[in-house]
Coordinates of C-alpha atoms in Angstrom, one line a residue:
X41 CA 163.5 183.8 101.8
X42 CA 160.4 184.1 100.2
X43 CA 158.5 181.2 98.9
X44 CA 157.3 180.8 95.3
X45 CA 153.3 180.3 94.6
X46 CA 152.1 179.0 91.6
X47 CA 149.3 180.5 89.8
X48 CA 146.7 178.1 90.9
X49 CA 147.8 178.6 94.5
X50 CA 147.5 182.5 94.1
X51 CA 144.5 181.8 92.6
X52 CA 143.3 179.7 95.7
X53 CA 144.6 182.5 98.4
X54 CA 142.7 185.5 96.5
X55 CA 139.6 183.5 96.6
X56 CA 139.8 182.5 100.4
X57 CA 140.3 186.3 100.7
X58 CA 137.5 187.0 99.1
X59 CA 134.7 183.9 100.7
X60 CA 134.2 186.5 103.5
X61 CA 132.6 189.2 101.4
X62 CA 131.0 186.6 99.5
X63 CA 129.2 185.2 102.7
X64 CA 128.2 189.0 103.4
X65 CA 126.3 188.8 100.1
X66 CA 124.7 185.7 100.6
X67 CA 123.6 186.2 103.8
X68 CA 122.0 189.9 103.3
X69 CA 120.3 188.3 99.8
X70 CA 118.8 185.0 102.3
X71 CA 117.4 187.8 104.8
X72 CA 116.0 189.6 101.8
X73 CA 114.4 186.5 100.4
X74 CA 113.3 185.3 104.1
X75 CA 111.8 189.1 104.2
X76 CA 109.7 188.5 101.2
X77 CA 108.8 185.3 102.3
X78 CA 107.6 186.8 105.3
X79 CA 105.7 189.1 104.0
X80 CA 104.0 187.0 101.4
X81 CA 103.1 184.3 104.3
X82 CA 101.6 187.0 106.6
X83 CA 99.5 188.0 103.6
X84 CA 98.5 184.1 102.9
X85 CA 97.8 184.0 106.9
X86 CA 95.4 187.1 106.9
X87 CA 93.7 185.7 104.0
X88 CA 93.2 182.2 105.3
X89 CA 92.0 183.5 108.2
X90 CA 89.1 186.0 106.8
X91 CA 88.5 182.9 104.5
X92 CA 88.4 180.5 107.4
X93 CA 86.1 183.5 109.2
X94 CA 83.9 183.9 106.1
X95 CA 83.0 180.0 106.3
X96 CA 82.5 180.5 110.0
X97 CA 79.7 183.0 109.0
X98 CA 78.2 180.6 106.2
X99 CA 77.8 177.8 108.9
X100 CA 76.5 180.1 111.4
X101 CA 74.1 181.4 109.2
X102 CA 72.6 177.3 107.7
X103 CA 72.7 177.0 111.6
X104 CA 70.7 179.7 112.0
X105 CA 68.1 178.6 109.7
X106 CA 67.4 175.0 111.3
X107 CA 67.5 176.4 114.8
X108 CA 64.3 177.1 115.0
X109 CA 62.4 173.9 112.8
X110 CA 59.9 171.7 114.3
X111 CA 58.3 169.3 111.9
X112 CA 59.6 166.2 113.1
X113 CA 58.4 164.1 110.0
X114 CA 61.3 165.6 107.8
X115 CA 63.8 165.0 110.4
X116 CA 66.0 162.9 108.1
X117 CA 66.3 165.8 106.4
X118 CA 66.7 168.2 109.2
X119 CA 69.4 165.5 110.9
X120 CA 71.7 165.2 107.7
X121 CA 72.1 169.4 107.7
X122 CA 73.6 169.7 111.2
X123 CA 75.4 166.8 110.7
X124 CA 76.6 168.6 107.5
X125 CA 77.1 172.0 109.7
X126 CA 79.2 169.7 112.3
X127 CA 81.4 167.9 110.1
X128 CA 82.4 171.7 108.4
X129 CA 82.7 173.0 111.7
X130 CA 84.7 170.8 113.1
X131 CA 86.7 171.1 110.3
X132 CA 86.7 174.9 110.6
X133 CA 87.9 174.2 114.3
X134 CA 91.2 172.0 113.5
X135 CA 91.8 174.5 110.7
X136 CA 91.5 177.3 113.8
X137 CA 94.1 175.6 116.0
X138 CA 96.5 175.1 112.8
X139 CA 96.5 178.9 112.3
X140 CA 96.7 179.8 115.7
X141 CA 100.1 177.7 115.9
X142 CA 101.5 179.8 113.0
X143 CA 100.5 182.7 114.6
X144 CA 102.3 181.7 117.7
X145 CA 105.4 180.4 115.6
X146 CA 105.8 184.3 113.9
X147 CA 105.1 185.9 117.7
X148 CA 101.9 187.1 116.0
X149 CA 98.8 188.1 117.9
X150 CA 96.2 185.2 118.1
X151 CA 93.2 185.8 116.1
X152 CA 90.0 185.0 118.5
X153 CA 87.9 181.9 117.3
X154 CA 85.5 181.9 120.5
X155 CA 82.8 182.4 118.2
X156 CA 83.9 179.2 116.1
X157 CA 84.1 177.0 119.1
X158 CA 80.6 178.3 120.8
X159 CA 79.3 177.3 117.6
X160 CA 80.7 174.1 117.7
X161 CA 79.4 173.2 120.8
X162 CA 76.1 174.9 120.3
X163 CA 75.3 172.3 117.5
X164 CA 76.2 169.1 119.1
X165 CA 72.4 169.0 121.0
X166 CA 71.0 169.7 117.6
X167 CA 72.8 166.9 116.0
X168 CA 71.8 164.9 119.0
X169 CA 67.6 165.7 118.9
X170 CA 67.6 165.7 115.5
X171 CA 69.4 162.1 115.2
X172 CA 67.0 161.4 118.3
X173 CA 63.9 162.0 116.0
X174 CA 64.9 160.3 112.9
X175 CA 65.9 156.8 114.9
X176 CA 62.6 157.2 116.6
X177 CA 60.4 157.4 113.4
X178 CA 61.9 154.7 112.0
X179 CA 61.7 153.1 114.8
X180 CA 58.1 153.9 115.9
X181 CA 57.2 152.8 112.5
X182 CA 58.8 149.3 112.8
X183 CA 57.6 148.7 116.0
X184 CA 54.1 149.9 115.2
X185 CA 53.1 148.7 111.2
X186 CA 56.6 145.9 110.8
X187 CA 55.4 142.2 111.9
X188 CA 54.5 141.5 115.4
X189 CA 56.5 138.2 115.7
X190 CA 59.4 140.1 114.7
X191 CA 59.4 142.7 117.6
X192 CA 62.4 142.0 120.2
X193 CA 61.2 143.3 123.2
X194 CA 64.4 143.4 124.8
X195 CA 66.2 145.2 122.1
X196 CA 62.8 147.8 121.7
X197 CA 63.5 148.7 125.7
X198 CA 67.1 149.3 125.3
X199 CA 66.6 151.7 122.6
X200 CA 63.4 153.2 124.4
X201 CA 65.2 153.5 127.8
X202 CA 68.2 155.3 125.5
X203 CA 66.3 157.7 123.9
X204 CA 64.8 158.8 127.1
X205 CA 67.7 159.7 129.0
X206 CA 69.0 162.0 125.6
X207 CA 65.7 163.5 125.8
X208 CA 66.1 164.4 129.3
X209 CA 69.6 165.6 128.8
X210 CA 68.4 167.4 125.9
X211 CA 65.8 169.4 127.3
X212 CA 68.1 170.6 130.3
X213 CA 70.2 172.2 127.1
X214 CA 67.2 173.6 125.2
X215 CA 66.6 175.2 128.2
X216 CA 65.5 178.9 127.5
X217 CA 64.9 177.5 123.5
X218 CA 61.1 176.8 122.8
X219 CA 61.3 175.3 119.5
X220 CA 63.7 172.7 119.7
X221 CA 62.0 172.4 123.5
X222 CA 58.8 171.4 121.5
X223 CA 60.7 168.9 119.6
X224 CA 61.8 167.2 122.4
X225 CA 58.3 166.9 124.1
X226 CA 56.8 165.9 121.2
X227 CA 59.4 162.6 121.3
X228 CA 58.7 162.5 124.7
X229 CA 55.1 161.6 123.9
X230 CA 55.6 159.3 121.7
X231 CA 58.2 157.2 123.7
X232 CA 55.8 157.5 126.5
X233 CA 52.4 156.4 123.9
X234 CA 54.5 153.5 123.0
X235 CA 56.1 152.3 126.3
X236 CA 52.6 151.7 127.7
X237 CA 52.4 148.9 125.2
X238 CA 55.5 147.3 126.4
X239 CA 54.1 145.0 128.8
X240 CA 52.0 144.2 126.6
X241 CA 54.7 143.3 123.8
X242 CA 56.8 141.3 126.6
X243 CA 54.1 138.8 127.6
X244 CA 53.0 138.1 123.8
X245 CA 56.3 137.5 122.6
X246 CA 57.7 136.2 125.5
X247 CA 60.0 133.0 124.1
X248 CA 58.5 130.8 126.8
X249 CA 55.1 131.3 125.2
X250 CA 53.9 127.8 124.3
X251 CA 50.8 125.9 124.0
X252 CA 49.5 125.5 127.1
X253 CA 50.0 129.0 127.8
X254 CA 48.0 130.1 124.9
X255 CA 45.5 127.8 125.8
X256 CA 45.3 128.8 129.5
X257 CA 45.3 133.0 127.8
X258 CA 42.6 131.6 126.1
X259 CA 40.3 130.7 129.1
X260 CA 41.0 134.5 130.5
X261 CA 39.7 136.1 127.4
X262 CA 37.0 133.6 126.2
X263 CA 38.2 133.1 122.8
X264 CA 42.1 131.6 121.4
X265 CA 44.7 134.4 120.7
X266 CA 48.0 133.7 119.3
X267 CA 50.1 136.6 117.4
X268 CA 50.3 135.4 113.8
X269 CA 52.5 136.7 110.5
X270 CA 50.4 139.5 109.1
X271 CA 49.8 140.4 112.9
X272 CA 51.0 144.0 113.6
X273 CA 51.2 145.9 117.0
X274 CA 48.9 148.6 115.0
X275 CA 46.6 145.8 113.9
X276 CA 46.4 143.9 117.5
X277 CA 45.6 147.4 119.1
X278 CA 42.9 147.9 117.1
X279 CA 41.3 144.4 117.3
X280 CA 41.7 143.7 120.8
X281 CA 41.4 145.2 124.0
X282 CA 43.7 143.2 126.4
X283 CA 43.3 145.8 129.4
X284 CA 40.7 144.1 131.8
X285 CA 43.0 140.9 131.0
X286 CA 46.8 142.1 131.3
X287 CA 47.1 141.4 134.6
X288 CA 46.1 137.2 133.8
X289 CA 48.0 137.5 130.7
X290 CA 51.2 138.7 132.7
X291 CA 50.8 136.2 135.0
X292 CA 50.6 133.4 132.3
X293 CA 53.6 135.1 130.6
X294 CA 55.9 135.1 134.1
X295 CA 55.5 131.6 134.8
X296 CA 56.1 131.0 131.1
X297 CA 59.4 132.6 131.8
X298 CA 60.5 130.6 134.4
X299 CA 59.7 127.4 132.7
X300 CA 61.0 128.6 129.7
X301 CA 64.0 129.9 132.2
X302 CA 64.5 126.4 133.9
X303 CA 64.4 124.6 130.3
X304 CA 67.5 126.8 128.7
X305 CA 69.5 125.9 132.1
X306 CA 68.9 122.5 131.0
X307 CA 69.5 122.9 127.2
X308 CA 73.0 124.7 128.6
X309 CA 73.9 122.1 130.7
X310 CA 73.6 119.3 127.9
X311 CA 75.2 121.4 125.5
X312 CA 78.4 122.3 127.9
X313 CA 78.9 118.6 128.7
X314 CA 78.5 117.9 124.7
X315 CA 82.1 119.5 124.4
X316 CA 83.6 118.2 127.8
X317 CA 86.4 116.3 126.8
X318 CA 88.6 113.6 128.4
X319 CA 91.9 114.7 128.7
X320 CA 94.3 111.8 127.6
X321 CA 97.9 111.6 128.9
X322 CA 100.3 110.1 125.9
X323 CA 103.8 110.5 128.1
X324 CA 104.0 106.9 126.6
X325 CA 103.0 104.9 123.4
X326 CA 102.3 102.0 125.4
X327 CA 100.2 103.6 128.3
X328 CA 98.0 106.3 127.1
X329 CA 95.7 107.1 129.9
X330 CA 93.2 109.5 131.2
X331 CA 94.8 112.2 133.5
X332 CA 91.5 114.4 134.6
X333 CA 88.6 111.6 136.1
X334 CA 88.7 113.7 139.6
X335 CA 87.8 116.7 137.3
X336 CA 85.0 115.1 135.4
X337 CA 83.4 113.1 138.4
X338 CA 83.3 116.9 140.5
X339 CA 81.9 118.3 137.7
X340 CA 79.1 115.6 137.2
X341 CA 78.0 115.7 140.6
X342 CA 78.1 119.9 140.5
X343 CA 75.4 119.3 137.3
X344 CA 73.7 116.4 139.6
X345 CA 72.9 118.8 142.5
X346 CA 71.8 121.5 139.9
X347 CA 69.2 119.3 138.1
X348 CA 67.9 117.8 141.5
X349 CA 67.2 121.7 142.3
X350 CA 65.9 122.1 139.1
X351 CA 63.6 118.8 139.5
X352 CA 62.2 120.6 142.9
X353 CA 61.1 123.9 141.8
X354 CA 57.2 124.4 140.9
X355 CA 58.2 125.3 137.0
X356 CA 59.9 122.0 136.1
X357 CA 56.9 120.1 135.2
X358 CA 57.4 120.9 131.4
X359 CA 61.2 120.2 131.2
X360 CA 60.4 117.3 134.2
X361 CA 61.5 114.5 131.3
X362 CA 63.9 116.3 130.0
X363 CA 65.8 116.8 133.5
X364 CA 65.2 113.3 135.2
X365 CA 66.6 111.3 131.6
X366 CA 69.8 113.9 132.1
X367 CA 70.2 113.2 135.3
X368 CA 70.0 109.2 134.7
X369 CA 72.5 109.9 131.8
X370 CA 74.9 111.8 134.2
X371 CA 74.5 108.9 136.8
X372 CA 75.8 106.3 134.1
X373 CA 78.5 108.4 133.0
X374 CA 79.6 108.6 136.6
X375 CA 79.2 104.8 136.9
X376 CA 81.5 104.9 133.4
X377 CA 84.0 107.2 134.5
X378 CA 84.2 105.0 138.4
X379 CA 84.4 102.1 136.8
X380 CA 87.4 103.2 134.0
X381 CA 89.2 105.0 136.6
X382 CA 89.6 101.9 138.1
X383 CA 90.3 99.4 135.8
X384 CA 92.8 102.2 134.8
X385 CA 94.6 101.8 137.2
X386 CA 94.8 98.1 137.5
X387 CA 95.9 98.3 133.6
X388 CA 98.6 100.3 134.5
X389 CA 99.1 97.9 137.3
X390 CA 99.2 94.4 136.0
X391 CA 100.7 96.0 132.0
X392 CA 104.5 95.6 132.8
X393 CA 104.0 92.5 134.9
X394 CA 101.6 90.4 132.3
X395 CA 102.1 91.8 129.4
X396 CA 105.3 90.2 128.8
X397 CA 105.8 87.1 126.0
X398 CA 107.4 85.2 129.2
X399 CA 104.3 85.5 131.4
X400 CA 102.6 83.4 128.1
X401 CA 104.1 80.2 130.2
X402 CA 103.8 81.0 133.3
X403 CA 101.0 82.3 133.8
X404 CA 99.2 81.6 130.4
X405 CA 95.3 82.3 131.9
X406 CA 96.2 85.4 133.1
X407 CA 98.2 86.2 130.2
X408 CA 95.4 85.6 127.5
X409 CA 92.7 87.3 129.4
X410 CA 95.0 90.5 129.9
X411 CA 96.3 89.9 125.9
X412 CA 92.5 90.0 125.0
X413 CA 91.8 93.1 127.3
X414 CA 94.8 95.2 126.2
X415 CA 93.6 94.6 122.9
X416 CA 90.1 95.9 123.3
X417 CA 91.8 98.5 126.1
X418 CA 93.9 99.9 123.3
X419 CA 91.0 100.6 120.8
X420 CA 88.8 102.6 123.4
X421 CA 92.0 104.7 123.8
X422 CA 92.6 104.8 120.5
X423 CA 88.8 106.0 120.1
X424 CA 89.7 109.0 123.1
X425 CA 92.4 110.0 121.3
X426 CA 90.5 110.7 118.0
X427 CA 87.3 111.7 119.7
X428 CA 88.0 112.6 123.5
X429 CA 84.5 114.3 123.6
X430 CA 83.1 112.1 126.8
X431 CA 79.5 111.7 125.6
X432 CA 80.6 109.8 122.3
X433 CA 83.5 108.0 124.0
X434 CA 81.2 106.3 126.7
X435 CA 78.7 105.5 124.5
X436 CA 80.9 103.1 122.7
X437 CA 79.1 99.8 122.4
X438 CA 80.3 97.0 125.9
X439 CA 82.9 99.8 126.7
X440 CA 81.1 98.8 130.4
X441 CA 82.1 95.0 129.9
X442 CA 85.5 96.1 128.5
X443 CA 86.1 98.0 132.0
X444 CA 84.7 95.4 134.3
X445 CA 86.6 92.8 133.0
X446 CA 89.8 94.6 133.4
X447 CA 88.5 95.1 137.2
X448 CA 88.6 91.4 137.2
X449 CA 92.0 90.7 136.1

């Protein structure tokens, strides 16, 4: 028999019936759309892309009309434009690649952007000279009119030696190119006007300059030179004439640098053992100790053998005090450290055997001189503990009696 639908389940039948047209519809209405779509986006495309080669052009063109500029006094002005020109071109170039990949996405024909990236390329040595040229007159001008005891020769012939090799590189890729060729040899002459100076500059502001030395320079060139405030390299140039007497004053100036050499080893070596630190073992509250003597008495005679090489060599004589008082110092401190790794041990020794309140009566001498050391025992480790730097622990006033008379116990 047949069976009886109700209206909404007629209803519910006609429409499933029906979804199949309906999905017809909506999918020939989606391709239309997508068609339109598609059309519109390959229109947006073709007009990004004679918009992204129109800006090309522009930046090809400002390129072109720096190319071939030589005055090297504006090139702050000359270095800011191709850095402009880069920074759009480089832009230009990720915009390039973008495009390219929707291209590829719609199975469309890649548009050709060699120019774009020659161009890119092509500016990078311009960026480079003319960045080149503005560091070096502001350098040049430092170095020449800025204050003479300000110059840092070391820092003056890592730049120089730096903008030497870009030069070099540079005028491989101007090769074929005379104007920004010209550029490059005009920096080259300067670099090379001021690095005959440089010697010159080393041996007057040589740190190890003292004195002595000034007064020795002063014998060479028969009256007393010393560099001053308002001194400039300009200024000295044109005062003095220290060719016939470079070759004394670079003498004076390398022994200078080794004394000066020998006294920094020494100023480093005090200031290392300044934070050397005793390294205190608190496994118990009742018997702190010192766990790294073998460490500290190597490294003392390690800094002993240094200064007795130091005391030999011909350049000492200035730094002579200096070295012989350190190396007394370190011989006390190894005394110190002997003599407390000792009576360290003995502490640690006699501690459980006279330390207790029974050992009062029976062996009451004993008892009260190890009572009285313990007591002074426990406040130089209680001054370790807050301060384990070894300098200021062993220079604690009788810390040397404290020690020997625990040796004695």
């Amino acid at each position: 028999c047949l069976y009886p639908l109700a209206n909404s389940e007629v209803r519910e039948l006609w429409d499933a019936y029906g979804w199949p047209k309906r999905i017809e519809k909506a999918v020939a209405q989606a391709k239309d759309r997508l068609k339109i779509a598609g059309v519109e986006f390959t229109e947006q495309l073709r007009l990004m892309i004679g918009q992204l080669n129109e800006n090309v052009d522009k930046s090809c063109d400002a390129m072109a009309a720096y190319v071939d500029l030589i005055d090297i006094q504006v090139a702050d002005e000359y270095m800011l434009a191709f850095a402009d020109i880069q920074r759009d071109l480089l832009s230009y170039a990720e915009q390039a690649r973008l495009l390219n990949s929707h291209e590829d996405l719609f199975g469309f024909k890649r548009t050709d952007y060699s120019k774009l990236h020659a161009t890119v390329a092509e500016v990078l040595p311009f960026v480079d000279l003319w960045t080149s040229a503005s560091n070096w007159m502001q350098w040049n001008s430092e170095w020449r009119d800025g204050a003479f005891l300000r110059l840092d020769p070391e820092e003056m012939g890592r730049r120089i030696l730096a903008l030497d090799e870009t030069i070099e590189r540079l005028l491989v890729s101007f090769e074929g190119r005379d104007s920004p060729r010209r550029v490059c040899l005009e920096l080259q002459r300067g670099v090379k006007e001021l690095s005959v100076h440089m010697e010159l500059v080393r041996a007057l502001r040589n740190p190890g300059m003292c004195d002595r030395h000034w007064n020795q320079l002063a014998k060479v060139l028969g009256f007393f030179f010393k560099p001053d405030l308002d001194m400039t390299l300009t200024s000295l140039l044109l005062k003095h004439n220290f060719d016939p007497y470079l070759e004394s004053l670079l003498a004076i100036s390398a022994t200078a640098s080794r004394e000066y050499a020998l006294q920094v080893r020494v100023d480093t070596m005090m200031k290392e053992w300044s934070e050397v630190k005793l390294v205190i073992d608190a496994s118990t509250a009742s018997n702190r100790s010192i766990s790294n003597f073998d460490d500290l008495l190597a490294r003392i005679d390690e800094s002993v053998i240094d200064l007795q090489q130091m005391r030999k060599s011909r350049h000492s004589l200035p730094s002579l005090d200096k070295i012989v008082g350190w190396e007394e110092q370190l011989g006390t401190l190894s005394d110190v450290l002997d003599d407390w790794m000792v009576a360290q041990k003995q502490y640690l020794r006699l501690s459980p055997i006279l330390s207790p309140e029974s050992m009062k009566y029976r062996l009451p001498e004993q008892h009260r001189r190890f009572r009285d050391v313990d007591r002074r025992f426990t406040e130089i480790m209680d001054i370790a503990s807050k301060t384990p730097r070894i300098l200021v622990v062993t220079a604690v006033p009788k810390l040397r009696e404290v020690l020997v008379e625990s040796i004695r116990i």
